[in-house]
PDB file of N, CA and C in Angstrom:
ATOM      1  N   GLN X   1     -16.805   3.436   2.384  1.00 64.00           N
ATOM      2  CA  GLN X   1     -16.158   2.815   1.235  1.00 64.00           C
ATOM      3  C   GLN X   1     -15.708   3.859   0.221  1.00 64.00           C
ATOM      4  N   ASP X   2     -16.547   4.853  -0.018  1.00 72.00           N
ATOM      5  CA  ASP X   2     -16.174   5.890  -0.988  1.00 72.00           C
ATOM      6  C   ASP X   2     -14.959   6.676  -0.519  1.00 72.00           C
ATOM      7  N   LEU X   3     -14.898   6.942   0.777  1.00 75.00           N
ATOM      8  CA  LEU X   3     -13.756   7.665   1.326  1.00 75.00           C
ATOM      9  C   LEU X   3     -12.469   6.867   1.158  1.00 75.00           C
ATOM     10  N   LEU X   4     -12.542   5.549   1.365  1.00 78.00           N
ATOM     11  CA  LEU X   4     -11.361   4.703   1.219  1.00 78.00           C
ATOM     12  C   LEU X   4     -10.861   4.666  -0.224  1.00 78.00           C
ATOM     13  N   ALA X   5     -11.746   4.879  -1.163  1.00 79.00           N
ATOM     14  CA  ALA X   5     -11.343   4.876  -2.575  1.00 79.00           C
ATOM     15  C   ALA X   5     -10.485   6.089  -2.908  1.00 79.00           C
ATOM     16  N   THR X   6     -10.640   7.163  -2.138  1.00 86.00           N
ATOM     17  CA  THR X   6      -9.894   8.384  -2.434  1.00 86.00           C
ATOM     18  C   THR X   6      -8.690   8.586  -1.518  1.00 86.00           C
ATOM     19  N   GLU X   7      -8.666   7.905  -0.384  1.00 90.00           N
ATOM     20  CA  GLU X   7      -7.517   8.018   0.517  1.00 90.00           C
ATOM     21  C   GLU X   7      -6.409   7.088   0.046  1.00 90.00           C
ATOM     22  N   THR X   8      -5.179   7.528   0.214  1.00 92.00           N
ATOM     23  CA  THR X   8      -4.043   6.720  -0.230  1.00 92.00           C
ATOM     24  C   THR X   8      -2.988   6.600   0.855  1.00 92.00           C
ATOM     25  N   VAL X   9      -2.171   5.576   0.719  1.00 94.00           N
ATOM     26  CA  VAL X   9      -0.977   5.413   1.544  1.00 94.00           C
ATOM     27  C   VAL X   9       0.207   5.301   0.591  1.00 94.00           C
ATOM     28  N   ASP X  10       1.331   5.884   1.001  1.00 95.00           N
ATOM     29  CA  ASP X  10       2.550   5.859   0.199  1.00 95.00           C
ATOM     30  C   ASP X  10       3.610   5.065   0.947  1.00 95.00           C
ATOM     31  N   VAL X  11       4.324   4.221   0.218  1.00 97.00           N
ATOM     32  CA  VAL X  11       5.409   3.448   0.800  1.00 97.00           C
ATOM     33  C   VAL X  11       6.629   3.603  -0.089  1.00 97.00           C
ATOM     34  N   SER X  12       7.774   3.778   0.556  1.00 97.00           N
ATOM     35  CA  SER X  12       9.040   3.880  -0.161  1.00 97.00           C
ATOM     36  C   SER X  12      10.014   2.891   0.461  1.00 97.00           C
ATOM     37  N   VAL X  13      10.697   2.099  -0.372  1.00 97.00           N
ATOM     38  CA  VAL X  13      11.684   1.142   0.128  1.00 97.00           C
ATOM     39  C   VAL X  13      12.995   1.312  -0.636  1.00 97.00           C
ATOM     40  N   GLY X  14      14.029   0.746  -0.063  1.00 95.00           N
ATOM     41  CA  GLY X  14      15.326   0.800  -0.723  1.00 95.00           C
ATOM     42  C   GLY X  14      15.869   2.209  -0.856  1.00 95.00           C
ATOM     43  N   GLY X  15      15.622   3.030   0.148  1.00 95.00           N
ATOM     44  CA  GLY X  15      16.107   4.400   0.095  1.00 95.00           C
ATOM     45  C   GLY X  15      15.476   5.209  -1.026  1.00 95.00           C
ATOM     46  N   GLY X  16      14.226   4.885  -1.339  1.00 95.00           N
ATOM     47  CA  GLY X  16      13.511   5.609  -2.395  1.00 95.00           C
ATOM     48  C   GLY X  16      13.630   4.957  -3.764  1.00 95.00           C
ATOM     49  N   ALA X  17      14.235   3.776  -3.812  1.00 96.00           N
ATOM     50  CA  ALA X  17      14.390   3.080  -5.095  1.00 96.00           C
ATOM     51  C   ALA X  17      13.045   2.682  -5.685  1.00 96.00           C
ATOM     52  N   VAL X  18      12.108   2.292  -4.815  1.00 97.00           N
ATOM     53  CA  VAL X  18      10.772   1.890  -5.256  1.00 97.00           C
ATOM     54  C   VAL X  18       9.751   2.589  -4.373  1.00 97.00           C
ATOM     55  N   LYS X  19       8.760   3.202  -5.002  1.00 98.00           N
ATOM     56  CA  LYS X  19       7.663   3.854  -4.292  1.00 98.00           C
ATOM     57  C   LYS X  19       6.344   3.298  -4.815  1.00 98.00           C
ATOM     58  N   VAL X  20       5.437   3.018  -3.891  1.00 97.00           N
ATOM     59  CA  VAL X  20       4.128   2.476  -4.243  1.00 97.00           C
ATOM     60  C   VAL X  20       3.058   3.310  -3.559  1.00 97.00           C
ATOM     61  N   VAL X  21       1.988   3.610  -4.291  1.00 96.00           N
ATOM     62  CA  VAL X  21       0.828   4.316  -3.738  1.00 96.00           C
ATOM     63  C   VAL X  21      -0.379   3.393  -3.908  1.00 96.00           C
ATOM     64  N   VAL X  22      -1.096   3.161  -2.798  1.00 95.00           N
ATOM     65  CA  VAL X  22      -2.246   2.263  -2.774  1.00 95.00           C
ATOM     66  C   VAL X  22      -3.423   2.992  -2.137  1.00 95.00           C
ATOM     67  N   THR X  23      -4.636   2.750  -2.644  1.00 92.00           N
ATOM     68  CA  THR X  23      -5.820   3.355  -2.041  1.00 92.00           C
ATOM     69  C   THR X  23      -6.230   2.574  -0.794  1.00 92.00           C
ATOM     70  N   GLY X  24      -7.154   3.134  -0.040  1.00 88.00           N
ATOM     71  CA  GLY X  24      -7.691   2.461   1.130  1.00 88.00           C
ATOM     72  C   GLY X  24      -8.475   1.211   0.788  1.00 88.00           C
ATOM     73  N   GLN X  25      -8.735   0.999  -0.493  1.00 89.00           N
ATOM     74  CA  GLN X  25      -9.417  -0.214  -0.950  1.00 89.00           C
ATOM     75  C   GLN X  25      -8.425  -1.231  -1.514  1.00 89.00           C
ATOM     76  N   GLN X  26      -7.153  -1.059  -1.202  1.00 90.00           N
ATOM     77  CA  GLN X  26      -6.069  -1.932  -1.629  1.00 90.00           C
ATOM     78  C   GLN X  26      -5.911  -2.010  -3.149  1.00 90.00           C
ATOM     79  N   LYS X  27      -6.159  -0.910  -3.819  1.00 93.00           N
ATOM     80  CA  LYS X  27      -5.950  -0.833  -5.260  1.00 93.00           C
ATOM     81  C   LYS X  27      -4.683  -0.018  -5.518  1.00 93.00           C
ATOM     82  N   ILE X  28      -3.802  -0.573  -6.345  1.00 95.00           N
ATOM     83  CA  ILE X  28      -2.549   0.101  -6.669  1.00 95.00           C
ATOM     84  C   ILE X  28      -2.853   1.329  -7.506  1.00 95.00           C
ATOM     85  N   GLN X  29      -2.350   2.477  -7.079  1.00 95.00           N
ATOM     86  CA  GLN X  29      -2.519   3.701  -7.854  1.00 95.00           C
ATOM     87  C   GLN X  29      -1.297   3.997  -8.697  1.00 95.00           C
ATOM     88  N   SER X  30      -0.116   3.759  -8.116  1.00 97.00           N
ATOM     89  CA  SER X  30       1.097   3.996  -8.892  1.00 97.00           C
ATOM     90  C   SER X  30       2.273   3.240  -8.305  1.00 97.00           C
ATOM     91  N   ILE X  31       3.242   2.977  -9.177  1.00 97.00           N
ATOM     92  CA  ILE X  31       4.514   2.384  -8.798  1.00 97.00           C
ATOM     93  C   ILE X  31       5.590   3.201  -9.485  1.00 97.00           C
ATOM     94  N   GLU X  32       6.564   3.654  -8.706  1.00 97.00           N
ATOM     95  CA  GLU X  32       7.688   4.401  -9.268  1.00 97.00           C
ATOM     96  C   GLU X  32       8.969   3.643  -8.961  1.00 97.00           C
ATOM     97  N   ILE X  33       9.817   3.518  -9.968  1.00 96.00           N
ATOM     98  CA  ILE X  33      11.124   2.884  -9.808  1.00 96.00           C
ATOM     99  C   ILE X  33      12.162   3.929 -10.188  1.00 96.00           C
ATOM    100  N   SER X  34      13.111   4.174  -9.287  1.00 96.00           N
ATOM    101  CA  SER X  34      14.114   5.201  -9.556  1.00 96.00           C
ATOM    102  C   SER X  34      15.020   4.788 -10.711  1.00 96.00           C
ATOM    103  N   GLN X  35      15.555   5.779 -11.366  1.00 96.00           N
ATOM    104  CA  GLN X  35      16.469   5.520 -12.477  1.00 96.00           C
ATOM    105  C   GLN X  35      17.693   4.742 -11.992  1.00 96.00           C
ATOM    106  N   ASP X  36      18.166   5.043 -10.779  1.00 93.00           N
ATOM    107  CA  ASP X  36      19.322   4.337 -10.221  1.00 93.00           C
ATOM    108  C   ASP X  36      19.040   2.855 -10.040  1.00 93.00           C
ATOM    109  N   ALA X  37      17.825   2.528  -9.576  1.00 93.00           N
ATOM    110  CA  ALA X  37      17.462   1.123  -9.377  1.00 93.00           C
ATOM    111  C   ALA X  37      17.417   0.388 -10.712  1.00 93.00           C
ATOM    112  N   LEU X  38      16.907   1.060 -11.727  1.00 92.00           N
ATOM    113  CA  LEU X  38      16.867   0.450 -13.054  1.00 92.00           C
ATOM    114  C   LEU X  38      18.264   0.282 -13.631  1.00 92.00           C
ATOM    115  N   ALA X  39      19.083   1.282 -13.432  1.00 94.00           N
ATOM    116  CA  ALA X  39      20.436   1.265 -14.005  1.00 94.00           C
ATOM    117  C   ALA X  39      21.339   0.234 -13.337  1.00 94.00           C
ATOM    118  N   SER X  40      20.996  -0.158 -12.110  1.00 90.00           N
ATOM    119  CA  SER X  40      21.846  -1.120 -11.406  1.00 90.00           C
ATOM    120  C   SER X  40      21.906  -2.460 -12.133  1.00 90.00           C
ATOM    121  N   GLY X  41      20.842  -2.790 -12.852  1.00 90.00           N
ATOM    122  CA  GLY X  41      20.810  -4.060 -13.576  1.00 90.00           C
ATOM    123  C   GLY X  41      20.606  -5.268 -12.683  1.00 90.00           C
ATOM    124  N   ASP X  42      20.367  -5.054 -11.405  1.00 93.00           N
ATOM    125  CA  ASP X  42      20.177  -6.151 -10.455  1.00 93.00           C
ATOM    126  C   ASP X  42      18.695  -6.526 -10.412  1.00 93.00           C
ATOM    127  N   LYS X  43      18.326  -7.441 -11.271  1.00 94.00           N
ATOM    128  CA  LYS X  43      16.929  -7.837 -11.423  1.00 94.00           C
ATOM    129  C   LYS X  43      16.347  -8.408 -10.124  1.00 94.00           C
ATOM    130  N   GLU X  44      17.091  -9.275  -9.450  1.00 96.00           N
ATOM    131  CA  GLU X  44      16.589  -9.901  -8.230  1.00 96.00           C
ATOM    132  C   GLU X  44      16.372  -8.873  -7.121  1.00 96.00           C
ATOM    133  N   MET X  45      17.297  -7.902  -6.996  1.00 95.00           N
ATOM    134  CA  MET X  45      17.138  -6.863  -5.988  1.00 95.00           C
ATOM    135  C   MET X  45      15.877  -6.050  -6.268  1.00 95.00           C
ATOM    136  N   LEU X  46      15.674  -5.695  -7.515  1.00 95.00           N
ATOM    137  CA  LEU X  46      14.504  -4.907  -7.887  1.00 95.00           C
ATOM    138  C   LEU X  46      13.216  -5.682  -7.619  1.00 95.00           C
ATOM    139  N   GLN X  47      13.222  -6.961  -7.933  1.00 96.00           N
ATOM    140  CA  GLN X  47      12.049  -7.791  -7.661  1.00 96.00           C
ATOM    141  C   GLN X  47      11.767  -7.833  -6.157  1.00 96.00           C
ATOM    142  N   ASP X  48      12.819  -7.999  -5.346  1.00 97.00           N
ATOM    143  CA  ASP X  48      12.650  -8.034  -3.892  1.00 97.00           C
ATOM    144  C   ASP X  48      12.111  -6.707  -3.366  1.00 97.00           C
ATOM    145  N   LEU X  49      12.615  -5.603  -3.916  1.00 96.00           N
ATOM    146  CA  LEU X  49      12.142  -4.283  -3.499  1.00 96.00           C
ATOM    147  C   LEU X  49      10.670  -4.087  -3.862  1.00 96.00           C
ATOM    148  N   LEU X  50      10.284  -4.544  -5.047  1.00 96.00           N
ATOM    149  CA  LEU X  50       8.881  -4.428  -5.469  1.00 96.00           C
ATOM    150  C   LEU X  50       7.967  -5.230  -4.552  1.00 96.00           C
ATOM    151  N   VAL X  51       8.365  -6.449  -4.234  1.00 97.00           N
ATOM    152  CA  VAL X  51       7.556  -7.286  -3.338  1.00 97.00           C
ATOM    153  C   VAL X  51       7.440  -6.629  -1.966  1.00 97.00           C
ATOM    154  N   ALA X  52       8.561  -6.146  -1.434  1.00 97.00           N
ATOM    155  CA  ALA X  52       8.544  -5.504  -0.117  1.00 97.00           C
ATOM    156  C   ALA X  52       7.650  -4.269  -0.120  1.00 97.00           C
ATOM    157  N   ALA X  53       7.775  -3.446  -1.148  1.00 97.00           N
ATOM    158  CA  ALA X  53       6.969  -2.226  -1.230  1.00 97.00           C
ATOM    159  C   ALA X  53       5.490  -2.553  -1.348  1.00 97.00           C
ATOM    160  N   MET X  54       5.151  -3.520  -2.179  1.00 96.00           N
ATOM    161  CA  MET X  54       3.745  -3.887  -2.362  1.00 96.00           C
ATOM    162  C   MET X  54       3.155  -4.429  -1.061  1.00 96.00           C
ATOM    163  N   ASN X  55       3.893  -5.313  -0.389  1.00 96.00           N
ATOM    164  CA  ASN X  55       3.391  -5.881   0.862  1.00 96.00           C
ATOM    165  C   ASN X  55       3.208  -4.813   1.928  1.00 96.00           C
ATOM    166  N   GLN X  56       4.165  -3.910   2.052  1.00 96.00           N
ATOM    167  CA  GLN X  56       4.042  -2.839   3.044  1.00 96.00           C
ATOM    168  C   GLN X  56       2.884  -1.914   2.715  1.00 96.00           C
ATOM    169  N   ALA X  57       2.709  -1.608   1.441  1.00 95.00           N
ATOM    170  CA  ALA X  57       1.618  -0.718   1.032  1.00 95.00           C
ATOM    171  C   ALA X  57       0.260  -1.353   1.305  1.00 95.00           C
ATOM    172  N   ILE X  58       0.125  -2.624   1.010  1.00 94.00           N
ATOM    173  CA  ILE X  58      -1.144  -3.314   1.270  1.00 94.00           C
ATOM    174  C   ILE X  58      -1.424  -3.360   2.766  1.00 94.00           C
ATOM    175  N   GLU X  59      -0.387  -3.638   3.561  1.00 95.00           N
ATOM    176  CA  GLU X  59      -0.562  -3.676   5.012  1.00 95.00           C
ATOM    177  C   GLU X  59      -1.000  -2.317   5.552  1.00 95.00           C
ATOM    178  N   LYS X  60      -0.352  -1.251   5.107  1.00 94.00           N
ATOM    179  CA  LYS X  60      -0.728   0.092   5.554  1.00 94.00           C
ATOM    180  C   LYS X  60      -2.139   0.442   5.095  1.00 94.00           C
ATOM    181  N   SER X  61      -2.518   0.012   3.911  1.00 92.00           N
ATOM    182  CA  SER X  61      -3.858   0.271   3.396  1.00 92.00           C
ATOM    183  C   SER X  61      -4.909  -0.457   4.225  1.00 92.00           C
ATOM    184  N   GLN X  62      -4.610  -1.676   4.615  1.00 91.00           N
ATOM    185  CA  GLN X  62      -5.536  -2.430   5.454  1.00 91.00           C
ATOM    186  C   GLN X  62      -5.674  -1.778   6.827  1.00 91.00           C
ATOM    187  N   GLU X  63      -4.561  -1.251   7.358  1.00 91.00           N
ATOM    188  CA  GLU X  63      -4.618  -0.548   8.641  1.00 91.00           C
ATOM    189  C   GLU X  63      -5.475   0.709   8.523  1.00 91.00           C
ATOM    190  N   LEU X  64      -5.328   1.424   7.414  1.00 88.00           N
ATOM    191  CA  LEU X  64      -6.140   2.614   7.170  1.00 88.00           C
ATOM    192  C   LEU X  64      -7.621   2.242   7.108  1.00 88.00           C
ATOM    193  N   ALA X  65      -7.942   1.195   6.355  1.00 85.00           N
ATOM    194  CA  ALA X  65      -9.336   0.765   6.222  1.00 85.00           C
ATOM    195  C   ALA X  65      -9.910   0.355   7.579  1.00 85.00           C
ATOM    196  N   SER X  66      -9.114  -0.346   8.367  1.00 85.00           N
ATOM    197  CA  SER X  66      -9.566  -0.771   9.692  1.00 85.00           C
ATOM    198  C   SER X  66      -9.813   0.430  10.597  1.00 85.00           C
ATOM    199  N   ALA X  67      -8.916   1.403  10.540  1.00 84.00           N
ATOM    200  CA  ALA X  67      -9.087   2.607  11.363  1.00 84.00           C
ATOM    201  C   ALA X  67     -10.344   3.361  10.956  1.00 84.00           C
ATOM    202  N   ARG X  68     -10.586   3.491   9.668  1.00 79.00           N
ATOM    203  CA  ARG X  68     -11.785   4.195   9.196  1.00 79.00           C
ATOM    204  C   ARG X  68     -13.042   3.438   9.597  1.00 79.00           C
ATOM    205  N   LEU X  69     -13.007   2.122   9.488  1.00 77.00           N
ATOM    206  CA  LEU X  69     -14.169   1.313   9.847  1.00 77.00           C
ATOM    207  C   LEU X  69     -14.447   1.428  11.346  1.00 77.00           C
ATOM    208  N   ASN X  70     -13.391   1.406  12.159  1.00 75.00           N
ATOM    209  CA  ASN X  70     -13.569   1.544  13.604  1.00 75.00           C
ATOM    210  C   ASN X  70     -14.158   2.892  13.968  1.00 75.00           C
ATOM    211  N   SER X  71     -13.785   3.936  13.228  1.00 73.00           N
ATOM    212  CA  SER X  71     -14.347   5.253  13.536  1.00 73.00           C
ATOM    213  C   SER X  71     -15.833   5.319  13.178  1.00 73.00           C
ATOM    214  N   ILE X  72     -16.238   4.546  12.185  1.00 67.00           N
ATOM    215  CA  ILE X  72     -17.645   4.516  11.783  1.00 67.00           C
ATOM    216  C   ILE X  72     -18.476   3.657  12.739  1.00 67.00           C
ATOM    217  N   THR X  73     -17.930   2.507  13.121  1.00 62.00           N
ATOM    218  CA  THR X  73     -18.690   1.575  13.970  1.00 62.00           C
ATOM    219  C   THR X  73     -18.514   1.873  15.451  1.00 62.00           C
ATOM    220  N   GLY X  74     -17.699   2.859  15.777  1.00 67.00           N
ATOM    221  CA  GLY X  74     -17.480   3.215  17.170  1.00 67.00           C
ATOM    222  C   GLY X  74     -16.742   2.126  17.942  1.00 67.00           C
ATOM    223  N   GLY X  75     -15.957   1.320  17.224  1.00 56.00           N
ATOM    224  CA  GLY X  75     -15.183   0.270  17.878  1.00 56.00           C
ATOM    225  C   GLY X  75     -15.987  -0.976  18.186  1.00 56.00           C
ATOM    226  N   LEU X  76     -17.235  -1.029  17.718  1.00 60.00           N
ATOM    227  CA  LEU X  76     -18.046  -2.230  17.952  1.00 60.00           C
ATOM    228  C   LEU X  76     -17.443  -3.395  17.182  1.00 60.00           C
ATOM    229  N   ASN X  77     -17.505  -4.572  17.746  1.00 62.00           N
ATOM    230  CA  ASN X  77     -17.010  -5.765  17.077  1.00 62.00           C
ATOM    231  C   ASN X  77     -18.165  -6.400  16.312  1.00 62.00           C
ATOM    232  N   ILE X  78     -18.323  -6.000  15.057  1.00 57.00           N
ATOM    233  CA  ILE X  78     -19.410  -6.505  14.227  1.00 57.00           C
ATOM    234  C   ILE X  78     -18.856  -7.634  13.358  1.00 57.00           C
ATOM    235  N   PRO X  79     -19.351  -8.857  13.515  1.00 63.00           N
ATOM    236  CA  PRO X  79     -18.835  -9.980  12.729  1.00 63.00           C
ATOM    237  C   PRO X  79     -18.890  -9.683  11.223  1.00 63.00           C
ATOM    238  N   GLY X  80     -17.817 -10.002  10.544  1.00 62.00           N
ATOM    239  CA  GLY X  80     -17.763  -9.794   9.117  1.00 62.00           C
ATOM    240  C   GLY X  80     -17.291  -8.412   8.697  1.00 62.00           C
ATOM    241  N   LEU X  81     -17.203  -7.455   9.630  1.00 54.00           N
ATOM    242  CA  LEU X  81     -16.780  -6.103   9.294  1.00 54.00           C
ATOM    243  C   LEU X  81     -15.426  -5.744   9.897  1.00 54.00           C
ATOM    244  N   THR X  82     -14.944  -6.551  10.817  1.00 50.00           N
ATOM    245  CA  THR X  82     -13.657  -6.220  11.448  1.00 50.00           C
ATOM    246  C   THR X  82     -12.654  -7.290  11.205  1.00 50.00           C
TER     247      THR X  82
END
């Protein structure tokens, strides 16, 4: 658990318009929005990009957590942990 708190995954969507960094514990560390995305004035596009980035980051974080847990449990199927 402590290791997952310090490991991060980075996701970029929209050609770098939105970047999200999430820890292995699914906690948001940072969100970056490019100046171009802000200047576009397209609120709906920006909202869609934020949702996409957040969902992808959470998914990658869950995959990271699962991989770390599998390395600890040796791939055992322990109810409640996998």
